[in-house]
Amino acid sequence: MNESSSVVNMQSLFLQNGKETTEPVKAHVKGCVPAWLRGTLVRNGPALFSVGDTEYNHWFDGMSLIHSFAFKDGEVFYRSKFLKSHTYEKNAKADRIVVSEFGTMVYPDPCKNIFSRAFTHLSNVIPDFTDNNMINIIRYGQDYYASSEINYINQIDPVTLDTVGRVNYRKHIAINLATAHPHYDDEGNTYNMGTSIVGFGPPKYVIFKVPAHASGSEQKTPALRHTQQVCSLPFRSTLFPSYFHSFGMTENFIVFVEQPFKVNVVKLATAYFRGINWGSCLKFDKDEPTFFHLFNRRTGKKVSTRYSGDALVVFHHINAYETEDHVVFDLITYKDSNLYDMFYMKNLRMNTSSFIEANSNSSPPVSQRFVLPLNVNKDSPKEANLVTLADTTATAVMKDDGEVYCQPQTLFQGLELPNINYKFNGKKYRYFYGSKVDWSPQPNKIIKFDTVAMTHVEWQQDNCYPSEPVFVASPGAVDEDDGVILSSVISSDPNTSPFMLVLNAKTLEELARAAIPVSVHLDLHGLFIPNTN
């Protein structure tokens, strides 16, 4: 009964509107924050779920609240501000939700005149998506942006958290949608991936690059003005592009998983008139295969071998690397697409037993390793495992038609929001960190997983819910796990203030916690920006 009661409190905490803390407040540190830890962790997530008398239907619809945790000389300072997007401003002015989101379709106020209503209907023939960027913080050049998966991103000042202005991808690269999970190479270049659906020629996936030297700070123009297309790939089904939330990158390749979790373009374009939300335009086809595509990062040329696997749903890549003529990549996979459904507000408001019963058939997140052999040709043996690596049980078998069928190695079950030491991104690595989820999408543990020993350690505190763990390396670190893990933690216990948790990344032992004397809302993703001064 006590556990159920605390979870109900957590759900209330999870769903209530967040609050701004516009000026920095000093946290009370217990333990020792390493003196070398200097920089700002900027994080993003939905936190405003009602406006006036109107409410959103889905947790991912909530308006963005940007958080910052500044570390200097062993001290921690917190502040937060709502992203002042066009969506936020329109909703605030109307004192009601007037811009449609993923799970909430908005229709004209019946009190408006017929001409205003007609214009609103007409403008929704081709949807112009919200600019409520509530997923992540990304960097292009020296500019920082709040981002989601739409054509708009909003530049922010990572120090003050002020919204600088909105940028439209479509003015710089021919895409309608883009991921909120780009990659950064050792030179500081940013790689990202988008979808071109309408208005730019044949529909396709597009991979693009923004050079490290691109910066809009001085000329008041966006870093995206230097965007370069790396390559593109036609949809396997013209009207049903694969949904993708992230992708992989090695030293030489881009890894794209074309999954059978797809967007119905016709349904999307007519959703407004059908009276359905955009979220319902996603469909998982469990009978279709998953395709794995490799592109050379420098030439844009696609590897000609056709790699496939069983149907799956993937949101987050963990890491990818090359070794001994193989590409290895690790994913968080699902056997169905029910994860998004869990986040509808009506589901999150259920009591514990009802929620567990309603989602008993949903698949858990599973960390899996896929291996693609590169030295495949027409003379490769059929029906034999072409993976020659000794440290994995993943297989790749060539079929009679030349397609290579891949089956993964299972690493761990129940982990989401993966993070690594980013210095090992695209390189052979050993450890990843993540948030443990059990019967609920609300994380309750931090996990460190060892891919060599196949063991894990964890951090947990009763009634506490940590955000995505972020790794920060120690100065001069040689070992992959020499550093700290940072996570913002909220609690359903009214006697426990929200706090920034600092863990030893080797052991997950607590080094310090910085109690924050104001409200902090659960977030999604973020970026640590080191202070080099």
Coordinates of C-alpha atoms in Angstrom, one line a residue:
M1 CA 0.0 0.0 0.0
N2 CA 2.9 2.4 0.8
E3 CA 4.5 1.7 -2.6
S4 CA 1.3 2.3 -4.4
S5 CA 0.6 5.5 -2.5
S6 CA 4.1 6.9 -3.3
V7 CA 3.7 6.1 -7.0
V8 CA 0.4 7.9 -7.1
N9 CA 2.1 10.9 -5.7
M10 CA 4.9 10.5 -8.3
Q11 CA 2.3 10.5 -11.1
S12 CA 0.9 13.7 -9.8
L13 CA 4.4 15.2 -9.6
F14 CA 5.0 13.9 -13.1
L15 CA 1.9 15.5 -14.6
Q16 CA 1.7 18.9 -12.8
N17 CA 2.8 22.1 -14.5
G18 CA 6.4 23.0 -14.0
K19 CA 7.6 26.5 -12.8
E20 CA 10.3 28.8 -14.0
T21 CA 13.2 29.8 -11.8
T22 CA 14.5 32.7 -13.9
E23 CA 17.4 33.7 -11.7
P24 CA 20.2 31.3 -10.6
V25 CA 19.6 29.7 -7.2
K26 CA 22.4 28.1 -5.2
A27 CA 22.0 24.5 -4.3
H28 CA 23.0 23.1 -1.0
V29 CA 25.8 20.6 -1.6
K30 CA 26.2 17.5 0.6
G31 CA 29.4 15.6 -0.1
C32 CA 32.0 16.8 -2.6
V33 CA 31.4 18.0 -6.1
P34 CA 34.8 17.6 -7.9
A35 CA 36.6 21.0 -8.2
W36 CA 37.5 20.1 -11.8
L37 CA 33.9 19.9 -12.8
R38 CA 33.3 23.2 -14.5
G39 CA 30.5 23.8 -17.0
T40 CA 26.8 23.8 -17.5
L41 CA 24.4 20.9 -17.9
V42 CA 21.5 22.3 -20.0
R43 CA 18.5 20.0 -20.2
N44 CA 15.1 20.0 -21.9
G45 CA 11.7 18.4 -21.4
P46 CA 7.9 19.0 -21.4
A47 CA 6.6 20.8 -18.3
L48 CA 3.5 22.8 -19.1
F49 CA 0.5 20.5 -19.7
S50 CA -2.4 23.0 -19.4
V51 CA -3.1 26.5 -20.5
G52 CA -6.2 28.3 -19.1
D53 CA -9.0 25.7 -19.1
T54 CA -7.4 23.5 -21.8
E55 CA -5.2 20.5 -21.4
Y56 CA -2.9 18.4 -23.6
N57 CA -3.7 14.8 -24.2
H58 CA -0.1 13.5 -24.3
W59 CA 3.0 14.0 -22.1
F60 CA 5.2 14.8 -25.1
D61 CA 2.8 17.7 -26.0
G62 CA 3.8 19.7 -22.9
M63 CA 5.6 22.9 -23.6
S64 CA 9.3 23.0 -23.2
L65 CA 11.1 24.0 -20.0
I66 CA 14.8 24.5 -20.3
H67 CA 16.9 23.7 -17.1
S68 CA 20.5 24.6 -16.4
F69 CA 22.8 23.2 -13.7
A70 CA 26.0 25.3 -13.5
F71 CA 29.1 23.8 -11.8
K72 CA 32.0 25.9 -10.6
D73 CA 34.5 25.5 -7.7
G74 CA 32.4 22.7 -6.1
E75 CA 29.2 24.7 -6.2
V76 CA 26.0 24.1 -8.2
F77 CA 23.5 26.8 -9.4
Y78 CA 20.1 26.0 -10.9
R79 CA 17.8 28.0 -13.1
S80 CA 15.0 27.3 -15.6
K81 CA 12.9 29.1 -18.2
F82 CA 10.1 28.1 -20.5
L83 CA 11.2 28.1 -24.1
K84 CA 9.6 31.2 -25.6
S85 CA 8.6 29.6 -28.8
H86 CA 6.0 30.9 -31.2
T87 CA 3.7 28.1 -29.8
Y88 CA 4.3 29.3 -26.2
E89 CA 3.6 32.9 -27.1
K90 CA 0.4 32.1 -29.1
N91 CA -0.9 29.9 -26.3
A92 CA -0.1 32.4 -23.6
K93 CA -1.8 35.2 -25.6
A94 CA -5.0 33.2 -26.1
D95 CA -4.9 31.7 -22.6
R96 CA -5.7 28.4 -24.2
I97 CA -4.0 25.8 -26.3
V98 CA -4.3 27.0 -29.9
V99 CA -1.4 25.1 -31.6
S100 CA -1.7 21.4 -32.3
E101 CA 0.8 18.9 -31.0
F102 CA 1.7 15.3 -31.4
G103 CA -1.2 13.9 -29.4
T104 CA -3.5 17.0 -29.2
M105 CA -5.3 18.3 -32.3
V106 CA -6.6 21.8 -31.9
Y107 CA -9.6 23.2 -33.8
P108 CA -10.8 26.8 -34.2
D109 CA -12.6 28.5 -31.3
P110 CA -16.3 28.2 -32.3
C111 CA -16.8 31.8 -31.2
K112 CA -14.5 33.0 -34.0
N113 CA -16.0 34.3 -37.2
I114 CA -16.5 32.0 -40.2
F115 CA -13.6 33.6 -42.2
S116 CA -11.1 33.0 -39.4
R117 CA -12.3 29.4 -39.0
A118 CA -12.1 28.8 -42.8
F119 CA -8.5 30.2 -42.9
T120 CA -7.5 27.9 -40.0
H121 CA -9.0 24.9 -41.7
L122 CA -7.2 25.7 -45.0
S123 CA -3.8 26.2 -43.3
N124 CA -4.1 22.6 -42.0
V125 CA -4.2 21.0 -45.4
I126 CA -0.4 20.8 -45.2
P127 CA 0.4 20.9 -41.5
D128 CA 2.9 23.5 -40.4
F129 CA 4.1 21.9 -37.2
T130 CA 4.5 23.4 -33.8
D131 CA 7.9 24.8 -32.8
N132 CA 7.5 23.5 -29.2
N133 CA 11.1 22.0 -29.1
M134 CA 10.9 19.9 -25.9
I135 CA 13.2 16.9 -26.5
N136 CA 16.9 17.9 -26.5
I137 CA 19.6 20.6 -26.6
I138 CA 21.9 20.4 -29.6
R139 CA 24.8 22.3 -31.0
Y140 CA 25.4 23.6 -34.5
G141 CA 28.7 25.4 -34.9
Q142 CA 28.9 27.5 -31.7
D143 CA 25.1 28.0 -31.5
Y144 CA 22.8 26.0 -29.1
Y145 CA 19.2 25.0 -29.9
A146 CA 16.2 23.5 -28.2
S147 CA 15.1 20.8 -30.6
S148 CA 12.4 18.2 -31.3
E149 CA 11.7 16.3 -34.5
I150 CA 10.1 19.0 -36.6
N151 CA 11.4 21.6 -39.2
Y152 CA 11.7 24.3 -36.5
I153 CA 14.4 24.6 -33.8
N154 CA 14.8 27.5 -31.4
Q155 CA 18.2 29.0 -30.6
I156 CA 18.8 29.6 -26.9
D157 CA 21.5 31.3 -24.8
P158 CA 22.9 28.5 -22.7
V159 CA 23.9 30.9 -19.9
T160 CA 20.7 32.9 -19.5
L161 CA 18.4 30.3 -21.1
D162 CA 16.7 33.1 -23.0
T163 CA 15.2 32.2 -26.4
V164 CA 17.2 33.9 -29.1
G165 CA 15.0 33.1 -32.1
R166 CA 13.4 30.4 -34.3
V167 CA 15.2 28.8 -37.2
N168 CA 13.6 26.8 -40.0
Y169 CA 15.6 23.8 -41.3
R170 CA 13.8 24.1 -44.6
K171 CA 15.6 27.4 -45.4
H172 CA 18.9 25.6 -45.3
I173 CA 18.3 22.0 -46.2
A174 CA 15.4 20.2 -48.0
I175 CA 13.8 18.4 -45.1
N176 CA 10.4 18.5 -43.3
L177 CA 11.5 16.7 -40.2
A178 CA 14.9 16.2 -38.4
T179 CA 16.1 14.3 -35.4
A180 CA 16.9 15.8 -32.0
H181 CA 19.8 13.4 -31.6
P182 CA 22.7 14.5 -33.8
H183 CA 26.3 13.3 -33.7
Y184 CA 29.5 15.4 -33.2
D185 CA 32.9 14.2 -34.6
D186 CA 36.3 14.9 -33.1
E187 CA 36.6 18.1 -35.1
G188 CA 33.4 19.5 -33.8
N189 CA 31.3 19.0 -36.9
T190 CA 27.6 18.1 -36.4
Y191 CA 25.9 15.4 -38.3
N192 CA 22.1 15.0 -38.4
M193 CA 19.4 13.2 -40.3
G194 CA 16.0 14.4 -41.6
T195 CA 13.1 13.3 -43.8
S196 CA 12.0 15.1 -47.0
I197 CA 8.4 14.3 -47.5
V198 CA 6.8 17.0 -49.7
G199 CA 7.9 19.9 -51.8
F200 CA 11.5 18.9 -52.4
G201 CA 11.4 16.3 -55.2
P202 CA 11.1 12.6 -54.6
P203 CA 10.6 11.7 -50.9
K204 CA 13.8 10.6 -49.2
Y205 CA 15.9 10.4 -46.0
V206 CA 18.7 13.0 -45.9
I207 CA 21.9 13.0 -43.9
F208 CA 23.6 16.4 -43.5
K209 CA 26.5 18.0 -41.8
V210 CA 27.1 21.4 -40.2
P211 CA 30.8 22.3 -40.0
A212 CA 32.4 23.1 -36.7
H213 CA 33.3 26.6 -37.8
A214 CA 29.7 27.6 -38.5
S215 CA 28.5 30.2 -36.0
G216 CA 25.7 32.8 -36.2
S217 CA 26.8 34.7 -33.1
E218 CA 28.5 37.6 -34.8
Q219 CA 26.5 38.1 -37.9
K220 CA 23.1 37.2 -36.3
T221 CA 22.6 34.5 -38.9
P222 CA 22.1 30.8 -38.1
A223 CA 24.9 28.3 -38.1
L224 CA 22.8 26.2 -40.4
R225 CA 23.6 28.5 -43.3
H226 CA 26.7 26.3 -43.8
T227 CA 24.7 23.0 -44.0
Q228 CA 26.1 20.4 -46.4
Q229 CA 24.1 17.4 -47.6
V230 CA 26.1 14.2 -47.1
C231 CA 23.8 11.7 -48.9
S232 CA 20.2 10.7 -49.3
L233 CA 18.1 7.5 -49.5
P234 CA 14.7 7.0 -51.1
F235 CA 11.9 5.6 -48.9
R236 CA 11.3 1.9 -49.4
S237 CA 7.6 2.8 -49.5
T238 CA 6.8 6.2 -50.9
L239 CA 3.8 7.0 -48.7
F240 CA 5.1 5.2 -45.6
P241 CA 8.5 6.6 -44.5
S242 CA 10.2 5.0 -41.5
Y243 CA 10.1 6.9 -38.3
F244 CA 13.5 7.4 -36.7
H245 CA 14.5 9.2 -33.5
S246 CA 18.2 8.7 -33.8
F247 CA 20.9 7.1 -35.9
G248 CA 24.4 5.7 -35.5
M249 CA 27.8 6.9 -36.5
T250 CA 31.2 5.2 -36.6
E251 CA 34.6 6.6 -37.8
N252 CA 33.7 6.0 -41.4
F253 CA 30.0 5.2 -41.6
I254 CA 26.5 6.5 -40.9
V255 CA 24.2 3.7 -39.6
F256 CA 20.5 4.1 -40.4
V257 CA 17.9 1.7 -39.2
E258 CA 14.9 1.7 -41.5
Q259 CA 12.3 0.2 -39.2
P260 CA 8.8 -0.9 -40.0
F261 CA 7.5 1.7 -37.5
K262 CA 6.2 4.1 -40.2
V263 CA 4.5 7.4 -40.8
N264 CA 1.3 7.3 -42.9
V265 CA 1.8 10.4 -45.1
V266 CA -1.7 10.5 -46.4
K267 CA -3.2 10.1 -43.0
L268 CA -0.8 12.8 -41.7
A269 CA -1.9 15.3 -44.4
T270 CA -5.6 14.6 -43.7
A271 CA -5.4 14.2 -39.9
Y272 CA -6.9 17.6 -39.2
F273 CA -10.0 16.8 -41.3
R274 CA -10.3 13.3 -39.9
G275 CA -10.4 14.6 -36.4
I276 CA -7.4 12.6 -35.3
N277 CA -4.0 13.6 -33.9
W278 CA -0.6 13.2 -35.6
G279 CA 0.4 10.5 -33.2
S280 CA -2.2 8.2 -34.6
C281 CA -0.5 8.5 -38.0
L282 CA 2.4 6.2 -36.8
K283 CA 1.9 2.5 -37.5
F284 CA 4.1 -0.5 -36.7
D285 CA 4.0 -3.3 -39.2
K286 CA 5.2 -6.4 -37.3
D287 CA 5.3 -8.5 -40.5
E288 CA 7.8 -6.3 -42.3
P289 CA 11.6 -6.6 -41.9
T290 CA 13.9 -4.0 -40.6
F291 CA 16.7 -2.8 -43.0
F292 CA 20.1 -1.6 -41.9
H293 CA 21.8 0.9 -44.1
L294 CA 25.5 2.0 -44.1
F295 CA 26.7 5.2 -45.7
N296 CA 30.3 6.4 -46.1
R297 CA 30.5 9.6 -44.0
R298 CA 33.0 11.2 -46.4
T299 CA 31.8 10.1 -49.9
G300 CA 28.1 9.7 -49.1
K301 CA 28.2 6.3 -51.0
K302 CA 25.9 3.6 -49.7
V303 CA 27.3 0.1 -48.9
S304 CA 25.7 -2.1 -51.5
T305 CA 25.1 -5.1 -49.3
R306 CA 21.5 -5.4 -48.2
Y307 CA 21.3 -6.1 -44.5
S308 CA 18.0 -7.0 -42.8
G309 CA 16.5 -8.2 -39.5
D310 CA 13.3 -9.0 -37.8
A311 CA 10.7 -6.3 -37.2
L312 CA 11.5 -4.0 -34.3
V313 CA 11.0 -0.5 -32.9
V314 CA 14.0 1.6 -32.0
F315 CA 14.2 5.1 -30.5
H316 CA 17.7 5.4 -29.1
H317 CA 21.0 4.2 -30.5
I318 CA 23.7 3.6 -27.8
N319 CA 26.9 3.5 -29.9
A320 CA 28.4 2.1 -33.1
Y321 CA 32.0 1.3 -34.1
E322 CA 34.1 -0.6 -36.6
T323 CA 36.3 -3.6 -35.7
E324 CA 38.0 -6.3 -37.9
D325 CA 35.9 -5.6 -41.0
H326 CA 32.6 -5.4 -39.1
V327 CA 30.3 -2.6 -38.1
V328 CA 29.0 -3.1 -34.6
F329 CA 26.0 -1.1 -33.3
D330 CA 24.0 -1.2 -30.1
L331 CA 20.3 -0.2 -29.9
I332 CA 17.5 0.0 -27.4
T333 CA 14.8 -2.1 -29.1
Y334 CA 11.1 -2.9 -28.6
K335 CA 8.9 -5.6 -30.1
D336 CA 6.0 -3.2 -30.5
S337 CA 5.2 0.5 -30.6
N338 CA 3.2 0.8 -27.4
L339 CA 5.7 3.0 -25.6
Y340 CA 4.2 6.2 -27.0
D341 CA 0.7 5.1 -25.9
M342 CA 1.9 4.8 -22.3
F343 CA 2.5 8.5 -22.3
Y344 CA -1.1 9.6 -23.0
M345 CA -2.2 11.6 -20.0
K346 CA -5.2 9.3 -19.4
N347 CA -2.8 6.4 -19.0
L348 CA -0.4 8.2 -16.8
R349 CA -3.3 9.2 -14.5
M350 CA -4.1 5.5 -13.8
N351 CA -3.4 4.1 -10.4
T352 CA -0.5 1.6 -10.2
S353 CA -2.5 -1.7 -10.5
S354 CA -4.6 -0.3 -13.4
F355 CA -1.5 0.9 -15.3
I356 CA 0.3 -2.4 -14.9
E357 CA -2.7 -4.3 -16.1
A358 CA -3.3 -2.0 -19.1
N359 CA 0.4 -2.3 -20.2
S360 CA 1.0 -5.9 -19.3
N361 CA 1.5 -6.9 -22.9
S362 CA 3.8 -4.1 -23.8
S363 CA 7.4 -5.1 -24.6
P364 CA 10.2 -3.8 -22.4
P365 CA 13.2 -2.0 -23.8
V366 CA 16.0 -4.4 -24.7
S367 CA 19.6 -3.4 -25.3
Q368 CA 20.8 -5.3 -28.3
R369 CA 24.0 -5.6 -30.3
F370 CA 23.9 -6.0 -34.1
V371 CA 26.9 -6.8 -36.2
L372 CA 27.2 -6.2 -40.0
P373 CA 30.1 -7.9 -41.8
L374 CA 31.7 -5.6 -44.4
N375 CA 33.7 -8.1 -46.4
V376 CA 30.6 -9.7 -48.0
N377 CA 30.5 -10.6 -51.7
K378 CA 28.7 -12.9 -54.1
D379 CA 31.1 -15.7 -53.2
S380 CA 30.4 -15.6 -49.5
P381 CA 29.0 -18.9 -48.1
K382 CA 25.2 -19.1 -48.0
E383 CA 23.3 -19.9 -44.7
A384 CA 26.6 -19.6 -42.7
N385 CA 27.3 -17.0 -40.0
L386 CA 29.5 -14.4 -41.5
V387 CA 30.3 -12.7 -38.2
T388 CA 33.8 -13.7 -37.2
L389 CA 34.2 -11.7 -34.1
A390 CA 34.9 -13.8 -31.0
D391 CA 33.3 -11.4 -28.5
T392 CA 29.7 -11.5 -29.7
T393 CA 26.9 -14.0 -30.3
A394 CA 25.2 -11.7 -32.9
T395 CA 24.9 -13.4 -36.3
A396 CA 24.7 -12.4 -39.9
V397 CA 23.7 -15.0 -42.5
M398 CA 23.6 -14.6 -46.3
K399 CA 20.4 -15.8 -47.9
D400 CA 20.1 -17.2 -51.4
D401 CA 19.0 -13.8 -52.8
G402 CA 22.2 -12.2 -51.4
E403 CA 20.5 -10.4 -48.5
V404 CA 22.3 -10.7 -45.2
Y405 CA 19.9 -11.5 -42.3
C406 CA 21.1 -10.2 -39.0
Q407 CA 20.1 -11.4 -35.5
P408 CA 21.3 -9.5 -32.4
Q409 CA 22.9 -10.4 -29.2
T410 CA 20.9 -9.3 -26.2
L411 CA 22.9 -7.2 -23.7
F412 CA 20.4 -6.0 -21.1
Q413 CA 16.7 -5.6 -20.5
G414 CA 14.9 -2.6 -19.0
L415 CA 17.2 0.3 -19.8
E416 CA 16.4 3.5 -21.6
L417 CA 17.9 7.0 -22.2
P418 CA 21.3 5.5 -22.9
N419 CA 24.5 7.6 -22.5
I420 CA 28.2 6.9 -23.0
N421 CA 31.6 8.6 -22.5
Y422 CA 31.2 10.6 -25.8
K423 CA 34.9 10.5 -26.4
F424 CA 34.2 6.9 -27.3
N425 CA 31.3 7.7 -29.7
G426 CA 31.9 5.9 -33.0
K427 CA 34.8 3.9 -31.4
K428 CA 35.1 0.6 -29.7
Y429 CA 33.8 1.0 -26.2
R430 CA 32.9 -1.0 -23.1
Y431 CA 30.4 0.9 -20.9
F432 CA 27.0 2.5 -21.3
Y433 CA 24.8 4.2 -18.7
G434 CA 21.0 4.5 -18.7
S435 CA 17.8 4.9 -16.7
K436 CA 16.2 1.7 -15.5
V437 CA 12.5 1.4 -16.2
D438 CA 10.4 -1.5 -14.8
W439 CA 6.5 -1.5 -15.0
S440 CA 6.4 2.3 -15.7
P441 CA 8.0 4.7 -18.1
Q442 CA 9.1 6.7 -15.1
P443 CA 12.8 5.8 -14.4
N444 CA 13.7 4.7 -10.9
K445 CA 17.3 3.6 -11.1
I446 CA 20.6 4.6 -12.8
I447 CA 22.4 1.6 -14.4
K448 CA 26.0 1.2 -15.6
F449 CA 26.4 -1.8 -18.0
D450 CA 29.7 -3.5 -18.8
T451 CA 29.5 -4.9 -22.4
V452 CA 32.6 -7.1 -21.8
A453 CA 31.8 -8.7 -18.4
M454 CA 28.0 -8.5 -19.2
T455 CA 27.4 -7.2 -15.6
H456 CA 25.9 -4.1 -14.2
V457 CA 25.8 -1.9 -11.2
E458 CA 23.1 0.5 -10.2
W459 CA 22.1 3.5 -8.0
Q460 CA 18.7 3.7 -6.4
Q461 CA 16.9 5.6 -3.7
D462 CA 13.3 4.9 -2.6
N463 CA 10.7 7.3 -4.1
C464 CA 13.4 9.0 -6.2
Y465 CA 13.3 9.3 -10.0
P466 CA 16.5 10.2 -11.8
S467 CA 16.8 11.8 -15.2
E468 CA 18.9 10.6 -18.1
P469 CA 22.5 10.0 -16.8
V470 CA 25.1 12.2 -18.4
F471 CA 28.8 11.3 -18.4
V472 CA 31.5 13.9 -17.9
A473 CA 35.1 12.8 -18.2
S474 CA 37.8 13.7 -15.6
P475 CA 40.6 16.0 -17.0
G476 CA 43.3 13.9 -18.6
A477 CA 41.2 10.7 -18.2
V478 CA 42.6 7.5 -19.8
D479 CA 40.1 5.0 -18.6
E480 CA 36.8 5.0 -20.4
D481 CA 34.8 5.3 -17.2
D482 CA 37.1 7.8 -15.4
G483 CA 34.7 10.7 -14.7
V484 CA 31.3 11.4 -13.1
I485 CA 27.7 10.8 -13.9
L486 CA 25.3 13.7 -13.5
S487 CA 21.5 13.2 -13.1
S488 CA 18.7 15.5 -12.0
V489 CA 16.6 13.7 -9.4
I490 CA 13.0 14.4 -8.3
S491 CA 11.1 12.7 -5.5
S492 CA 7.6 11.8 -4.5
D493 CA 8.6 12.2 -0.9
P494 CA 7.7 15.7 0.2
N495 CA 10.6 15.7 2.6
T496 CA 13.2 15.2 -0.2
S497 CA 14.0 18.2 -2.2
P498 CA 14.9 17.8 -5.9
F499 CA 18.7 17.4 -6.3
M500 CA 21.5 17.1 -8.7
L501 CA 23.2 13.8 -8.2
V502 CA 27.0 13.4 -8.8
L503 CA 28.2 9.8 -9.0
N504 CA 31.6 8.2 -9.5
A505 CA 31.2 6.8 -13.1
K506 CA 33.4 3.7 -12.2
T507 CA 31.3 2.5 -9.3
L508 CA 28.1 4.6 -9.2
E509 CA 29.0 5.5 -5.7
E510 CA 27.6 8.9 -4.7
L511 CA 30.1 11.7 -4.5
A512 CA 27.7 14.5 -3.9
R513 CA 24.1 15.7 -4.1
A514 CA 23.1 19.3 -4.5
A515 CA 19.7 20.0 -3.1
I516 CA 17.7 22.5 -5.1
P517 CA 15.4 24.8 -3.0
V518 CA 12.9 25.3 -5.8
S519 CA 10.6 23.1 -8.0
V520 CA 12.4 21.0 -10.7
H521 CA 10.5 19.1 -13.3
L522 CA 11.4 15.7 -14.8
D523 CA 13.1 16.2 -18.2
L524 CA 14.2 14.2 -21.2
H525 CA 17.6 15.0 -22.7
G526 CA 20.4 17.5 -22.5
L527 CA 24.0 18.5 -23.2
F528 CA 26.9 19.3 -20.9
I529 CA 28.8 22.4 -22.1
P530 CA 32.2 22.5 -20.5
N531 CA 33.6 25.8 -19.3
T532 CA 37.1 26.2 -20.8
N533 CA 37.9 29.5 -19.2

